[in-house]
C-alpha positions as a Markdown table, in Angstrom:
| # | Residue | x | y | z |
|---|---|---|---|---|
| 1 | Met | -0.6 | 6.3 | -8.8 |
| 2 | Gln | 0.4 | 2.9 | -10.2 |
| 3 | Ser | -2.2 | 0.3 | -10.7 |
| 4 | Asn | -0.7 | -1.9 | -7.9 |
| 5 | Asp | -1.0 | 1.1 | -5.5 |
| 6 | Ala | -4.6 | 1.5 | -6.4 |
| 7 | Arg | -5.4 | -2.2 | -6.0 |
| 8 | Ile | -3.7 | -2.2 | -2.6 |
| 9 | Ile | -5.6 | 0.8 | -1.4 |
| 10 | Arg | -8.9 | -0.6 | -2.7 |
| 11 | Gly | -8.1 | -4.0 | -1.2 |
| 12 | Ala | -7.5 | -2.4 | 2.2 |
| 13 | Ala | -10.2 | 0.3 | 2.1 |
| 14 | Ile | -13.1 | -2.1 | 1.3 |
| 15 | Pro | -12.6 | -4.4 | 4.3 |
| 16 | Thr | -12.0 | -1.3 | 6.5 |
| 17 | Ala | -15.3 | 0.2 | 5.4 |
| 18 | Val | -17.2 | -3.0 | 6.1 |
| 19 | Ala | -15.6 | -3.4 | 9.5 |
| 20 | Gly | -16.3 | 0.3 | 10.1 |
| 21 | Val | -20.0 | -0.1 | 9.4 |
| 22 | Leu | -20.2 | -3.1 | 11.7 |
| 23 | Ala | -18.2 | -1.3 | 14.4 |
| 24 | Ile | -20.5 | 1.7 | 14.1 |
| 25 | Val | -23.6 | -0.5 | 14.6 |
| 26 | Ile | -22.0 | -2.1 | 17.6 |
| 27 | Gly | -21.0 | 1.3 | 19.0 |
| 28 | Ala | -24.5 | 2.6 | 18.5 |
| 29 | Val | -26.0 | -0.4 | 20.3 |
| 30 | Thr | -23.6 | -0.3 | 23.2 |
| 31 | Ala | -23.1 | 3.4 | 23.7 |
| 32 | Gly | -25.7 | 5.2 | 21.7 |
| 33 | Val | -25.1 | 8.1 | 19.3 |
| 34 | Asp | -21.9 | 9.1 | 21.1 |
| 35 | Gly | -20.5 | 5.6 | 20.7 |
| 36 | Ala | -21.4 | 5.4 | 17.0 |
| 37 | Ser | -19.8 | 8.8 | 16.3 |
| 38 | Gly | -16.7 | 7.9 | 18.3 |
| 39 | Val | -16.3 | 4.6 | 16.4 |
| 40 | Ala | -16.9 | 6.3 | 13.1 |
| 41 | Leu | -14.3 | 9.0 | 13.8 |
| 42 | Gly | -11.8 | 6.3 | 15.0 |
| 43 | Val | -12.2 | 4.2 | 11.8 |
| 44 | Leu | -11.9 | 7.3 | 9.7 |
| 45 | Val | -8.7 | 8.3 | 11.5 |
| 46 | Ala | -7.2 | 4.8 | 11.0 |
| 47 | Ala | -8.2 | 4.7 | 7.3 |
| 48 | Ala | -6.8 | 8.2 | 6.6 |
| 49 | Phe | -3.6 | 7.4 | 8.5 |
| 50 | Phe | -2.8 | 4.3 | 6.5 |
| 51 | Ala | -4.1 | 5.5 | 3.2 |
| 52 | Gly | -2.0 | 8.7 | 3.5 |
| 53 | Gly | 1.1 | 6.7 | 4.3 |
| 54 | Leu | 0.6 | 4.3 | 1.4 |
| 55 | Leu | 0.0 | 7.2 | -1.0 |
| 56 | Ser | 3.0 | 9.0 | 0.2 |
| 57 | Leu | 5.2 | 6.0 | -0.1 |
| 58 | Gly | 3.9 | 5.3 | -3.6 |
| 59 | Tyr | 4.8 | 8.8 | -4.6 |
| 60 | Val | 8.3 | 8.6 | -3.1 |
| 61 | Gly | 8.9 | 5.2 | -4.6 |
| 62 | Arg | 8.1 | 6.4 | -8.1 |
| 63 | Arg | 9.9 | 9.8 | -7.8 |
| 64 | Trp | 12.9 | 8.9 | -5.7 |
| 65 | Pro | 13.3 | 5.1 | -5.4 |
| 66 | Asp | 16.8 | 5.4 | -4.0 |
| 67 | Val | 15.6 | 7.1 | -0.8 |
| 68 | Phe | 12.6 | 4.9 | -0.3 |
| 69 | Phe | 13.6 | 3.3 | 3.0 |
| 70 | Gly | 14.6 | 6.7 | 4.6 |
| 71 | Ala | 11.4 | 8.2 | 3.3 |
| 72 | Ala | 9.3 | 5.4 | 4.8 |
| 73 | Phe | 10.9 | 6.2 | 8.2 |
| 74 | Val | 10.2 | 9.9 | 7.8 |
| 75 | Ile | 6.6 | 9.3 | 6.7 |
| 76 | Tyr | 5.9 | 7.0 | 9.6 |
| 77 | Thr | 7.5 | 9.4 | 12.1 |
| 78 | Thr | 5.4 | 12.3 | 10.6 |
| 79 | Gln | 2.3 | 10.2 | 10.8 |
| 80 | Met | 3.0 | 9.4 | 14.5 |
| 81 | Gly | 3.4 | 13.1 | 15.1 |
| 82 | Phe | 0.1 | 14.0 | 13.5 |
| 83 | Leu | -1.6 | 11.2 | 15.4 |
| 84 | Leu | -0.1 | 12.5 | 18.7 |
| 85 | Val | -1.4 | 16.0 | 18.0 |
| 86 | Leu | -4.8 | 14.7 | 17.1 |
| 87 | Leu | -5.0 | 12.6 | 20.2 |
| 88 | Leu | -3.9 | 15.6 | 22.3 |
| 89 | Leu | -6.6 | 17.8 | 20.7 |
| 90 | Leu | -9.3 | 15.2 | 21.3 |
| 91 | Arg | -8.2 | 14.3 | 24.8 |
| 92 | Asp | -10.8 | 16.4 | 26.6 |
| 93 | Ala | -13.5 | 16.5 | 23.9 |
| 94 | Asp | -17.0 | 16.3 | 25.4 |
| 95 | Phe | -18.6 | 15.2 | 22.1 |
| 96 | Leu | -16.4 | 12.1 | 21.8 |
| 97 | Asn | -16.7 | 8.8 | 23.6 |
| 98 | Gly | -13.1 | 7.9 | 24.2 |
| 99 | Arg | -13.5 | 4.2 | 24.5 |
| 100 | Ala | -15.6 | 4.0 | 21.3 |
| 101 | Phe | -13.0 | 6.1 | 19.5 |
| 102 | Ala | -10.2 | 3.7 | 20.6 |
| 103 | Ala | -12.3 | 0.7 | 19.6 |
| 104 | Gly | -12.9 | 2.4 | 16.2 |
| 105 | Val | -9.2 | 3.0 | 15.7 |
| 106 | Leu | -8.4 | -0.6 | 16.6 |
| 107 | Ala | -11.1 | -2.0 | 14.3 |
| 108 | Gly | -10.0 | 0.2 | 11.5 |
| 109 | Thr | -6.3 | -0.6 | 12.0 |
| 110 | Ala | -6.9 | -4.4 | 12.1 |
| 111 | Ala | -9.2 | -4.3 | 9.0 |
| 112 | Trp | -6.8 | -2.1 | 7.0 |
| 113 | Leu | -3.7 | -4.1 | 7.8 |
| 114 | Gly | -5.6 | -7.4 | 7.2 |
| 115 | Gly | -6.9 | -6.2 | 3.8 |
| 116 | Gln | -3.5 | -4.8 | 2.9 |
| 117 | Val | -1.7 | -8.0 | 3.7 |
| 118 | Arg | -4.3 | -10.1 | 1.8 |
| 119 | Thr | -4.0 | -7.8 | -1.2 |
| 120 | His | -0.2 | -7.9 | -1.2 |
| 121 | Gly | -0.3 | -11.7 | -1.1 |
| 122 | Lys | -2.7 | -11.8 | -4.0 |
| 123 | Leu | -0.8 | -9.4 | -6.2 |
| 124 | Lys | 2.4 | -11.4 | -6.4 |
| 125 | Thr | 4.4 | -8.3 | -7.5 |
| 126 | Pro | 7.9 | -9.3 | -8.4 |
| 127 | Tyr | 10.6 | -7.4 | -6.5 |
| 128 | Val | 13.5 | -9.0 | -8.3 |
| 129 | Val | 13.9 | -8.9 | -12.0 |
| 130 | Pro | 15.2 | -12.3 | -13.1 |
| 131 | Glu | 18.1 | -12.5 | -15.5 |
| 132 | Ser | 17.6 | -13.7 | -19.0 |
| 133 | Thr | 18.6 | -17.3 | -19.5 |
| 134 | Ser | 18.4 | -17.2 | -23.2 |
| 135 | Val | 21.4 | -18.4 | -25.3 |
| 136 | Pro | 23.2 | -15.6 | -27.1 |
| 137 | Pro | 23.4 | -15.9 | -30.8 |
| 138 | Gly | 26.3 | -18.1 | -31.9 |
| 139 | Gly | 27.3 | -18.8 | -28.3 |
| 140 | Arg | 27.0 | -21.5 | -25.7 |
| 141 | Pro | 24.8 | -21.1 | -22.6 |
């Protein structure tokens, strides 16, 4: 993992954890233990979803940079498939408050994306390598 990848994950995971704790408290107050556990699972699913995608893209970007865009599409599609399977498995779960779970997923998603955008903005990672403007020896610019 490159240092930029680690900083982006850290920059997104910390706000997600803070938002998750706040959402769990709100879920516990409004819907009891079922609400708190539903929100916690929702935030965990959102964080795992985005962290897994970011780690996968980082690996592909280092290993095969020429297929990065295609790999991003495949990774995203695979994530959607996993999320669909998870939602189908949890559809009739008695132990889960569905509204709290959805609120947790939304809170986790908003916090992760906000943290990731903020971190990307602070990193200022160059994506274009500027040409050298130095004068060659014995030549004119």
